[in-house]
Coordinates of C-alpha atoms and ligand atoms in Angstrom, one line a residue:
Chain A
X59 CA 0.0 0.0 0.0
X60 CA 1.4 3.5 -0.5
X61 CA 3.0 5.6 2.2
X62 CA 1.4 8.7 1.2
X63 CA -1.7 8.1 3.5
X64 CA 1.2 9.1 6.4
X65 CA -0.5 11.7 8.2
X66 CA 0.9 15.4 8.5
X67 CA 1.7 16.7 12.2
X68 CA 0.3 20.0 13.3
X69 CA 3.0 22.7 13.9
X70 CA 5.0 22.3 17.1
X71 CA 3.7 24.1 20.4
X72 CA 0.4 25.3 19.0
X73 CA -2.8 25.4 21.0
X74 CA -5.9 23.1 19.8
X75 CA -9.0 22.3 21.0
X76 CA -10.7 18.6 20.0
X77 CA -13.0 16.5 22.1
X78 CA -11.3 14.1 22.8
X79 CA -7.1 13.6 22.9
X80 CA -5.3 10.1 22.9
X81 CA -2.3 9.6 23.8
X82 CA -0.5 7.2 21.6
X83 CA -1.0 6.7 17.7
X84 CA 0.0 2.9 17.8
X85 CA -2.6 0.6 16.5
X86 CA -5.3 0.7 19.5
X87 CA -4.6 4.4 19.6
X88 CA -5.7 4.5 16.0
X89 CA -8.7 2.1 15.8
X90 CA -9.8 4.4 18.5
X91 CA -10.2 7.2 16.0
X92 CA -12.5 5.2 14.0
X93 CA -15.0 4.1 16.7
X94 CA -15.0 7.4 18.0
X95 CA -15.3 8.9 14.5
X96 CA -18.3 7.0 14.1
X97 CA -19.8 8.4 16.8
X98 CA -19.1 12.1 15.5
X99 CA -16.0 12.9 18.0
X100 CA -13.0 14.5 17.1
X101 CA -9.7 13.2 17.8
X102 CA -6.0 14.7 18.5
X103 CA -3.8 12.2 18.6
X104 CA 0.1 12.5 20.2
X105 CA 2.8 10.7 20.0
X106 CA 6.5 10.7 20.2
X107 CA 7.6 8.8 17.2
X108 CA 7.0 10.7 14.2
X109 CA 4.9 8.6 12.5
X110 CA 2.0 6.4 13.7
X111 CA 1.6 2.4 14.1
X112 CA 3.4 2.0 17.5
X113 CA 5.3 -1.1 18.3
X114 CA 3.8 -2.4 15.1
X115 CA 5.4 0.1 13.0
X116 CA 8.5 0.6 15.3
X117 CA 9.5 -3.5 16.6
X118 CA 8.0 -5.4 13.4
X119 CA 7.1 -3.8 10.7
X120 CA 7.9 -6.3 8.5
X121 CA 6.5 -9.4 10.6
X122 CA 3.8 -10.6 9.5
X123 CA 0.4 -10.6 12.3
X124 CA -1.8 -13.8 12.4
X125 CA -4.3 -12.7 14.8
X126 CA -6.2 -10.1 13.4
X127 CA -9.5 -11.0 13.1
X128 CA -10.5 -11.6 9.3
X129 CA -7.2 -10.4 8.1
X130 CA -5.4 -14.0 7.8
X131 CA -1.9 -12.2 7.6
X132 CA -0.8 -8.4 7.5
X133 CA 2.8 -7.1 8.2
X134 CA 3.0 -4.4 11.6
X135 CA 3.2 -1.8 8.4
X136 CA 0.5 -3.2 6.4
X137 CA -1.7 -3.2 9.5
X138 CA -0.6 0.3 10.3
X139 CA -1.0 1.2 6.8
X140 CA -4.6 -0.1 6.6
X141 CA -5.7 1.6 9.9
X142 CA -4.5 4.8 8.5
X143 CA -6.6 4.1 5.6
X144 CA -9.3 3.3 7.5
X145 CA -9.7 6.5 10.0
X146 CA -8.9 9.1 6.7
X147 CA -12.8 10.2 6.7
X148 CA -12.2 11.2 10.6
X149 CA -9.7 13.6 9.5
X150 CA -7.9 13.0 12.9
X151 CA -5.0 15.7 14.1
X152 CA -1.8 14.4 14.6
X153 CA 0.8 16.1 17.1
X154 CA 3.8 13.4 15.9
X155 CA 7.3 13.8 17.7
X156 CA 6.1 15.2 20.8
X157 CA 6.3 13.4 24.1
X158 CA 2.9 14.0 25.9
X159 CA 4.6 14.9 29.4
X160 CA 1.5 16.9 31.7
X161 CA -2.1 16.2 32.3
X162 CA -4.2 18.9 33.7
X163 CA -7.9 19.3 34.9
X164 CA -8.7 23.0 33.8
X165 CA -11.0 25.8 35.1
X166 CA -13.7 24.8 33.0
X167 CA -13.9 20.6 33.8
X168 CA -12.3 20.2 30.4
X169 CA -8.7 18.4 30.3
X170 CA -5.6 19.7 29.0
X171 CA -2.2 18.0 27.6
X172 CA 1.0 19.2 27.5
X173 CA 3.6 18.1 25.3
X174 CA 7.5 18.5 25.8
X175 CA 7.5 21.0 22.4
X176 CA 5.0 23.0 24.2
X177 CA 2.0 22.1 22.5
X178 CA -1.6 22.3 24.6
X179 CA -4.4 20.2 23.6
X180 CA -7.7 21.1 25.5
X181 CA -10.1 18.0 25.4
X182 CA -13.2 16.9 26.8
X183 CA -11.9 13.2 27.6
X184 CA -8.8 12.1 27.5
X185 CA -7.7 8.3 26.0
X186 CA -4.4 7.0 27.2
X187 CA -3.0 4.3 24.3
X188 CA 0.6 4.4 25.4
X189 CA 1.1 0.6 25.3
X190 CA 4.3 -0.3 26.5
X191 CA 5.1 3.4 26.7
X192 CA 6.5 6.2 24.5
X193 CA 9.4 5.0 22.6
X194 CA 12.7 6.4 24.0
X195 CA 16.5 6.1 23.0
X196 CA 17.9 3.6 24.7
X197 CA 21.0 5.2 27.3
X198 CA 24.2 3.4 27.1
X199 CA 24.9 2.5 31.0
X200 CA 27.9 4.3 31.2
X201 CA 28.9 5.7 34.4
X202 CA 27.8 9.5 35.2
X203 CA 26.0 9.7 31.8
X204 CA 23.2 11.6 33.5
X205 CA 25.6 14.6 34.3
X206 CA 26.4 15.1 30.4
X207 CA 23.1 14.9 28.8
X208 CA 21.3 17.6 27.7
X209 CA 24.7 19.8 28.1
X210 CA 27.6 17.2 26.4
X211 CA 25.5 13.6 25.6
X212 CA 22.5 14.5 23.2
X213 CA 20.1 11.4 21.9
X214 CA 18.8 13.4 19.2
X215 CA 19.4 16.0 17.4
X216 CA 17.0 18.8 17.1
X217 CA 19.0 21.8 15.9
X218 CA 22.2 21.3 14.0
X219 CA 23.8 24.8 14.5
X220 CA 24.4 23.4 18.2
X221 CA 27.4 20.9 16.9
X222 CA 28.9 23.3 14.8
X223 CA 32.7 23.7 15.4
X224 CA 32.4 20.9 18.2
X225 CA 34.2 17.2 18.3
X226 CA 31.9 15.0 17.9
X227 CA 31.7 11.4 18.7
X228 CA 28.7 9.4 17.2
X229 CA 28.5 6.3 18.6
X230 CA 26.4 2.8 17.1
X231 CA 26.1 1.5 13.7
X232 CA 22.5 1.8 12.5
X233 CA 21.0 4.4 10.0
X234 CA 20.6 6.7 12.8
X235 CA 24.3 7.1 13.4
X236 CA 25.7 6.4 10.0
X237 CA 23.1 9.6 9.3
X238 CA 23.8 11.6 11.7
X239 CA 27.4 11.1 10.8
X240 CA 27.0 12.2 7.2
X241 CA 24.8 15.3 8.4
X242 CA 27.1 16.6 10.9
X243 CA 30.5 16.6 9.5
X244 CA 30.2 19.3 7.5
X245 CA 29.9 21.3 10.4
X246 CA 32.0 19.4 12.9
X247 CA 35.6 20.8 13.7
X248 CA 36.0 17.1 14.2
X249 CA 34.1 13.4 13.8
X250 CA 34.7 10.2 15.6
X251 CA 32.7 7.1 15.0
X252 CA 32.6 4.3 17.6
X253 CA 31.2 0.7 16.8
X254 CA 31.5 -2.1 18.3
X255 CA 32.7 -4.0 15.0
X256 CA 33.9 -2.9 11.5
X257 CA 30.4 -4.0 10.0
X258 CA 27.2 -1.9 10.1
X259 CA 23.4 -2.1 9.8
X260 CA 23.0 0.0 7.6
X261 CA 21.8 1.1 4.0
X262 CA 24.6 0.2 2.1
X263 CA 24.9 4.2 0.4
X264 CA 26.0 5.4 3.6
X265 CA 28.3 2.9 4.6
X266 CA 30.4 3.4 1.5
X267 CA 30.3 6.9 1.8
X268 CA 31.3 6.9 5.5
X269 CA 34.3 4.2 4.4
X270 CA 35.4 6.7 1.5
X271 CA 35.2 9.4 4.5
X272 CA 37.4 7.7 6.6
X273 CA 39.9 6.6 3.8
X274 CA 40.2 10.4 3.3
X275 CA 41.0 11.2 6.8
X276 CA 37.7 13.4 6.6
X277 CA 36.9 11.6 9.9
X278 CA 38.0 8.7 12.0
X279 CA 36.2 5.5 12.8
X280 CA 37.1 3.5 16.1
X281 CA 36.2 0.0 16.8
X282 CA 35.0 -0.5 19.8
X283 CA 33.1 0.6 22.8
X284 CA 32.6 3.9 24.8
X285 CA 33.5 2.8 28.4
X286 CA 33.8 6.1 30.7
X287 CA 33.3 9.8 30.3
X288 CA 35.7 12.7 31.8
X289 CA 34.5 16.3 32.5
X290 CA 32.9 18.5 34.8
X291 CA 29.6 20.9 35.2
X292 CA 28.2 18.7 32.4
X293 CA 31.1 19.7 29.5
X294 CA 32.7 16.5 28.4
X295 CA 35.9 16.7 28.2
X296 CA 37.6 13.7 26.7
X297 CA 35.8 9.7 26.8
X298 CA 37.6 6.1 27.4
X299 CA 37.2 3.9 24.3
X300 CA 37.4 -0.1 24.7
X301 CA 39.1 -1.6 21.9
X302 CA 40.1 -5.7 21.1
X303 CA 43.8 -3.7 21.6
X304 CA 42.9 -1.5 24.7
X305 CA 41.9 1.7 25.6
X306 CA 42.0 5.0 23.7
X307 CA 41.2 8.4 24.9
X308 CA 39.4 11.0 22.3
X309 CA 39.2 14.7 23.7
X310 CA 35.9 15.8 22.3
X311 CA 32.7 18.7 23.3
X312 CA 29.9 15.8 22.5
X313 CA 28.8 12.6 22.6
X314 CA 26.0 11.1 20.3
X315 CA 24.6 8.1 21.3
X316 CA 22.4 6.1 18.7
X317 CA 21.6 2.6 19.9
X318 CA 17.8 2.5 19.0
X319 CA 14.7 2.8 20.8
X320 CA 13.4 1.6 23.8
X321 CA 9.6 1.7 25.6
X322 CA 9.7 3.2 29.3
X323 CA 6.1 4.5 30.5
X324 CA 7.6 8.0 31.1
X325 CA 5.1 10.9 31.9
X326 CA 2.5 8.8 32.1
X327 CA 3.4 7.5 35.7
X328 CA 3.3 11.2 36.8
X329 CA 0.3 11.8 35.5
X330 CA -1.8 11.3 39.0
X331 CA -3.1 8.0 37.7
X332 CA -3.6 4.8 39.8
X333 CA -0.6 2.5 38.5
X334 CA -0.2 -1.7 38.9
X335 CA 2.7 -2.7 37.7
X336 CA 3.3 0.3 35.5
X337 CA -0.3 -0.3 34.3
X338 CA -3.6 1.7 34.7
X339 CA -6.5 -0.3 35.9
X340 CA -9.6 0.2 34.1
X341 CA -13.1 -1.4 34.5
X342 CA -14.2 -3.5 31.8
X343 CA -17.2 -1.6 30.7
X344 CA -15.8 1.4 30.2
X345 CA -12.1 1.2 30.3
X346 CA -12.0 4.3 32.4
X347 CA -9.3 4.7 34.5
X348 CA -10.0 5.8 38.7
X349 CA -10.2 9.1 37.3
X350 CA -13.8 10.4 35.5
X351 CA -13.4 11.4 31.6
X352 CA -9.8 9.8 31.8
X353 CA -9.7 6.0 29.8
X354 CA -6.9 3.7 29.2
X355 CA -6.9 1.0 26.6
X356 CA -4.5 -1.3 24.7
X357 CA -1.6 -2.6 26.3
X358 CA -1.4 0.2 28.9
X359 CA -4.5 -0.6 30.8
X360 CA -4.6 -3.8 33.8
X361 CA -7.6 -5.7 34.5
X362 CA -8.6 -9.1 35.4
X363 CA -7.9 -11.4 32.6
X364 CA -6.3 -8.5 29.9
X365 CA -4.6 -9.9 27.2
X366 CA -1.8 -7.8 25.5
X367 CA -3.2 -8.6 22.1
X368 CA -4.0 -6.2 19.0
X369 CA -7.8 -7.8 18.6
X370 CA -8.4 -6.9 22.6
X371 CA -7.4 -3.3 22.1
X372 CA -10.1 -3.1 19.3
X373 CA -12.5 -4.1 21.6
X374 CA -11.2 -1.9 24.2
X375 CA -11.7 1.2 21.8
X376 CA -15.3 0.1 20.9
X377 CA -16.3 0.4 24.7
X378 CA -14.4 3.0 25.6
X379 CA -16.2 5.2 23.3
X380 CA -19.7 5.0 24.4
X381 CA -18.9 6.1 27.4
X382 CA -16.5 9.1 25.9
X383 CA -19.8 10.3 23.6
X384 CA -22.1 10.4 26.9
X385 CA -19.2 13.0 28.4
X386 CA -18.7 14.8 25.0
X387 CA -22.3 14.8 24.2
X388 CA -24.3 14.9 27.1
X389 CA -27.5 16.1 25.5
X390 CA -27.6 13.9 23.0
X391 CA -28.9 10.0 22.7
X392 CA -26.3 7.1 21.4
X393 CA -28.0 5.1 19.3
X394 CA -26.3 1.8 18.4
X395 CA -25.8 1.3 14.8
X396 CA -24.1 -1.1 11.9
X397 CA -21.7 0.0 9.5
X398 CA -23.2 -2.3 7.1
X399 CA -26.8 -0.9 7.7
X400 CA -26.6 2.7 8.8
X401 CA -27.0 5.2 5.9
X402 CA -25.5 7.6 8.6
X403 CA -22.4 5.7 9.2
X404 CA -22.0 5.3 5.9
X405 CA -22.3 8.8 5.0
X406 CA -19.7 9.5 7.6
X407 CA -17.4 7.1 5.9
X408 CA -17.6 9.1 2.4
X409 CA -18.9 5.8 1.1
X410 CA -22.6 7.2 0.0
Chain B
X177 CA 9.3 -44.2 32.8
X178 CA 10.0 -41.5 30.8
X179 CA 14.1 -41.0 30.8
X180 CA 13.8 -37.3 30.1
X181 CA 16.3 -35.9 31.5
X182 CA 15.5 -32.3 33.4
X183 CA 16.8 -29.5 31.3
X184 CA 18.5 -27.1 33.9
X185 CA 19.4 -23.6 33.0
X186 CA 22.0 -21.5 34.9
X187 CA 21.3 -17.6 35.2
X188 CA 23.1 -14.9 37.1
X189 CA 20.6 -11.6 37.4
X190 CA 21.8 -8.0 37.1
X191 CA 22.6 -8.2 40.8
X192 CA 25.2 -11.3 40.6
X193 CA 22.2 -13.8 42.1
X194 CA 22.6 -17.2 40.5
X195 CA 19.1 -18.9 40.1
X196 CA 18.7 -22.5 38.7
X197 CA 16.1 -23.0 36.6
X198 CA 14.7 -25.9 35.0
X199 CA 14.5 -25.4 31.0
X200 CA 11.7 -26.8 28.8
X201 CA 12.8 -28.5 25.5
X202 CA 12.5 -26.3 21.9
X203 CA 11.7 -23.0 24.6
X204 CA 14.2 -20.0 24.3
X205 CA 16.5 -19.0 27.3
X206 CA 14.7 -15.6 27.2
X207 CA 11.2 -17.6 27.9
X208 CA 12.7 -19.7 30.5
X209 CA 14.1 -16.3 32.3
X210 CA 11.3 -14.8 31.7
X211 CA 8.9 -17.7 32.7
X212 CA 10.5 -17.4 36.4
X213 CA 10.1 -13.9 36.5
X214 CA 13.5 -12.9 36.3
X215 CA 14.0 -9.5 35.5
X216 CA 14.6 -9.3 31.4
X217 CA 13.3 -7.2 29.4
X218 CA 12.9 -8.7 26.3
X219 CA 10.2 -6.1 24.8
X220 CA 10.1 -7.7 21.5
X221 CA 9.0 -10.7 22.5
X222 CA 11.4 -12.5 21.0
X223 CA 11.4 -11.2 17.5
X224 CA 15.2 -10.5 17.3
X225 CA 14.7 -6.4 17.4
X226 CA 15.2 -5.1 20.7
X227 CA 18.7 -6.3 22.2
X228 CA 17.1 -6.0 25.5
X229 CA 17.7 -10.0 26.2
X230 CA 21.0 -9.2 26.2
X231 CA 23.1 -12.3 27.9
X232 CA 26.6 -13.0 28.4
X233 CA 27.6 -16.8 27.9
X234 CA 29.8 -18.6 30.3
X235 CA 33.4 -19.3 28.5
X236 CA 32.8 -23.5 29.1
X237 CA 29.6 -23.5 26.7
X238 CA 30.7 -20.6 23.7
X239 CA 31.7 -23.3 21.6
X240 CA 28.3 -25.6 22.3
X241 CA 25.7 -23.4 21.1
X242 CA 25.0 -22.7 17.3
X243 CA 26.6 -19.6 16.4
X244 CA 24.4 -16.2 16.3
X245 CA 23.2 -15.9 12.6
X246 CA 23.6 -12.5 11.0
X247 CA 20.2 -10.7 12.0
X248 CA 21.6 -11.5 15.9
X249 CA 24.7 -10.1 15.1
X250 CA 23.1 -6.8 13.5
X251 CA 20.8 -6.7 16.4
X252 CA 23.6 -7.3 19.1
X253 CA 24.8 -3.4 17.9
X254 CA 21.7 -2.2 19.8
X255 CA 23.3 -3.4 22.9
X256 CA 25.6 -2.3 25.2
X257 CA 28.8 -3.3 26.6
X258 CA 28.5 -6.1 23.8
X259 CA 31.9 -8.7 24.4
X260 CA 32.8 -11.9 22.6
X261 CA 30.1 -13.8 24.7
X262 CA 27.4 -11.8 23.4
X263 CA 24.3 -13.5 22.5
X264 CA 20.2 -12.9 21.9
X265 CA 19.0 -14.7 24.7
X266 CA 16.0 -15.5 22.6
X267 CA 18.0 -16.8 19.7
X268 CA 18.8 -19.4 22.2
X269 CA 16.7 -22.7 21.6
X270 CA 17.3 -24.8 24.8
X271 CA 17.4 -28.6 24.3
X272 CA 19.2 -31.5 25.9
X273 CA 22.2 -30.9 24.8
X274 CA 22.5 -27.7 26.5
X275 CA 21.3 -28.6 30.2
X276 CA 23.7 -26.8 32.5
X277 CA 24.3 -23.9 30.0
X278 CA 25.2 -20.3 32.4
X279 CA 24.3 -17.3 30.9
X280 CA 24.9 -14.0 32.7
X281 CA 22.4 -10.8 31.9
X282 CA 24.1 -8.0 30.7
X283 CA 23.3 -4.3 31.3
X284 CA 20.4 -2.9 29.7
X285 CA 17.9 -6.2 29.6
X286 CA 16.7 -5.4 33.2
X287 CA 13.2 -4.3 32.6
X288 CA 11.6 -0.6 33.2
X289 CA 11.3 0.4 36.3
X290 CA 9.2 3.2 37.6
X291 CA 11.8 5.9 40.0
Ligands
FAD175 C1 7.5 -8.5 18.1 C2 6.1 -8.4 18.5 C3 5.1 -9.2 17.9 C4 3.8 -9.0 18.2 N1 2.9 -9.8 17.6 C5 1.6 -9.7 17.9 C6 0.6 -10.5 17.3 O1 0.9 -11.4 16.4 N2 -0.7 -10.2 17.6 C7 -1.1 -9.3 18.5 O2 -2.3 -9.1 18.7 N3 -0.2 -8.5 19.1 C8 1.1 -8.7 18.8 N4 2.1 -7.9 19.5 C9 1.6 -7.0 20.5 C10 1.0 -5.7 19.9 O3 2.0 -5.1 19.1 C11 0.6 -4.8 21.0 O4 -0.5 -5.4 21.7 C12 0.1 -3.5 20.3 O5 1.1 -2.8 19.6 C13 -0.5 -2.6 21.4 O6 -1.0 -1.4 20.8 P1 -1.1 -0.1 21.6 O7 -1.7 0.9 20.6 O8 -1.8 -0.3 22.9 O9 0.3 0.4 22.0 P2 1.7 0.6 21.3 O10 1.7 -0.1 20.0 O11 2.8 0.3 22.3 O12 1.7 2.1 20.9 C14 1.8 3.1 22.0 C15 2.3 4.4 21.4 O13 2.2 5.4 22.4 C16 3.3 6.2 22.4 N5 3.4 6.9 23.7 C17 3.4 6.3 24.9 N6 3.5 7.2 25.9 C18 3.6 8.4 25.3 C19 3.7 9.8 25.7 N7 3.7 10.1 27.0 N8 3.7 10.8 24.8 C20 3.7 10.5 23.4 N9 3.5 9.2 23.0 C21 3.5 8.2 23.9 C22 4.4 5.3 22.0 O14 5.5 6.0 21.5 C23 3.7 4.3 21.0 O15 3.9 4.8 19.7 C24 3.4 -8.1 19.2 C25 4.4 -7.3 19.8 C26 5.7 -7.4 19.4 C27 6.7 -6.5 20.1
FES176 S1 13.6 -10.4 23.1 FE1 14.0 -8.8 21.7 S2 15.8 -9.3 20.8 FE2 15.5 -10.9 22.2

């Protein structure tokens, strides 16, 4: 299926008002869409990868699913793809890249997120689909790395201009370094890359280039491991570098670490909510959280029996949003209704 | 009688516990740790794409397992402090011929903790 069905992100730190925000675009987050949709609700959805699908998109894209009721077998992507596909007609926002990090009750009883690039989305419900939680780099556990990052030790890298005239050391072997490494020598005063072995990951274009790079002396490339880190008030100074042959030392201004992604709940523990086990409990008629007007479905949300399955999120979703149209819409009646039958559905599809 | 032998499986935790556990036939180590509760993360369940059933093999069994194919190896750069020893543990496919294997989990498989 084509790609171009990739939602666009709203601009960064903007203020919207929907009536309902979810909290994670992975596959529950987005089938929630659709069963809200249906049920004329609007939907802002957040999410710090920049694009949508979750741990299907992010672990296994290219696995195929067996499970999916009706769907024999679909690839994380496919799945992703078709869900997209799927909630178009909802025309859903997306706030993509931004880590949903505060929860707030307002003046006026409606709920507001925060996001870490200072976005606000004002809400009348809120729907927590975070599954395993938001997808973070993974830290290398090197002693006293805390004291560097955000000053010396960056994970990504949001504005260029920061590295310019810096030593750099990129460390990993994936697309994310061998990237990063193409994108920021230019402006480097200097480049180290450290892998843990002379083979990479990677598309094969940039490897060559990087090889060529090093054959020039545009840059050097170490095998092996970053083991310690040297500075003070937070400026690295110089790191230790495990080789097969020993140690080196490389005086340098930053370290880049790119090792890949990893799911920690994050915010979403400080967000006030009853936690078991770094999961919310929910009832099973509503999937609402302890909290009024605050749900939780997917693989986020506890209760007896919960199965961390695709199909159960679904289900979840469905629920969950009969109870979000009685907040949203408290003056109106729900009437239940088939896709297959209901002219009105339908119509909300764009398929009559 | 059955003469199946018990499968026994040797792991030390973050914290330099040794536990002893008892391995089921075609299961993968990470299953078997996991299984007992140990503390692994293992997020993808297996799939080979996470690094975070990271394990460090004792030097008596290197030789004894089949060798990491090249999808471990590509995967093994998402880990850290990655030494000759170095395996998936859920490329591991425990079997007879393996009872007594020690593995050792390596930094970054201990699961998320909320601090
Ligand atoms: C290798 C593998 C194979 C699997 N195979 C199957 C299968 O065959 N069948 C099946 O049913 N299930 C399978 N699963 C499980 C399935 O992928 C999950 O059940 C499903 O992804 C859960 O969906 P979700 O939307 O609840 O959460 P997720 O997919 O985890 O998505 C949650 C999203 O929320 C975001 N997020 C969290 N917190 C924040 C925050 N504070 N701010 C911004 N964003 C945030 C995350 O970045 C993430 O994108 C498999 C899982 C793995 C890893
Ligand atoms: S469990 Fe993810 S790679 Fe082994």
């Amino acid at each position: 299926m084509s790609k171009n069905i990739s939602p666009v992100s709203e601009p960064h730190g903007g203020s919207y008002t929907t009536d309902v925000v979810i909290i994670g675009a992975g596959p529950v987050g987005l089938f929630a869409v659709f069963e809200l949709g249906l049920l004329d609700l609007e939907c802002h959805l957040v999410d710090i990868l920049d694009r949508p699908g979750g741990q299907c998109a992010e672990l296994y894209p290219e696995k195929p699913i067996y499970d999916i009721p009706g769907i024999p077998v679909v690839s994380g992507q496919e799945l992703t793809d078709n869900l997209l596909q799927q909630i178009k007609p909802f025309a859903a926002k997306y706030s993509l890249g931004e880590m949903a990090v505060a929860l707030q009750k307002t003046d006026d009883d409606l709920w507001q997120v925060k996001t870490d690039m200072g976005t606000s989305i004002t809400a009348k419900a809120v729907v927590i689909a975070a599954g395993g939680g938001s997808f973070q780099p993974k830290k290398p556990p090197i002693p006293d790395i805390d004291d560097f990052e955000g000053s010396s030790v960056f994970y990504s890298v949001r504005q260029m201009e920061k590295f310019k005239d810096k030593d750099l050391l990129i460390a990993g072997g994936g697309d994310s370094a061998l990237d990063w490494t193409l994108a920021l020598l230019p402006l480097a005063r200097s480049l180290t890359l450290v892998h843990r072995r002379p083979n990479f990951r990677a598309a094969p274009d940039s490897v060559s280039k990087i090889r060529a790079l090093v054959d020039a002396g545009d840059m050097e490339m170490i095998v092996g491991q970053v083991s310690a880190l040297q500075g003070q008030g937070g400026q690295l100074d110089q790191v230790k570098i495990k080789t097969k042959t020993g140690e080196v030392i490389r005086k340098i201004d930053c370290l880049l670490p790119f090792f890949g992604l990893t799911m920690k709940l994050g915010p979403v523990a400080e967000f006030g909510l009853n936690l078991h086990e770094n999961l919310i409990p929910v009832d099973t008629e509503k999937f609402e959280t302890s909290t009024p007007g605050i749900f939780a479905i997917g693989d986020i949300n506890f209760y007896p029996g919960k199965l961390k399955l695709i199909l159960s999120g679904f289900h979840e979703a469905a629920l969950m949003s009969q109870q979000v149209f009685r907040i949203c819409r408290p003056d109106e009646k729900l009437r239940f209704q088939y896709t297959t039958a209901s002219t009105d559905l339908q119509k909300k599809l764009g398929v009559r | 009688m059955s003469e199946q032998k018990q499968i026994i499986l040797h792991v030390t935790d973050q914290q330099g516990k040794v536990h002893e556990l008892i391995a089921l036939d075609g299961w993968r180590a990470m299953e078997v740790i996991r299984d007992y509760g140990l503390p692994v993360k293992a997020e993808c369940g297996g799939a080979c794409s996470c690094a975070t059933c990271h394990v460090y093999v004792d030097d008596d069994w290197a030789d004894k397992l089949i060798a990491p194919d090249e999808d471990e190896e590509d995967m093994l750069d998402e880990a850290f402090e990655v030494q000759e020893n170095s395996r998936l543990s859920c490329q591991i496919l425990m079997s007879e011929d393996l009872s007594g294997l020690r593995l050792k989990l390596a930094p970054g498989s201990e699961p998320d903790t909320t601090d």
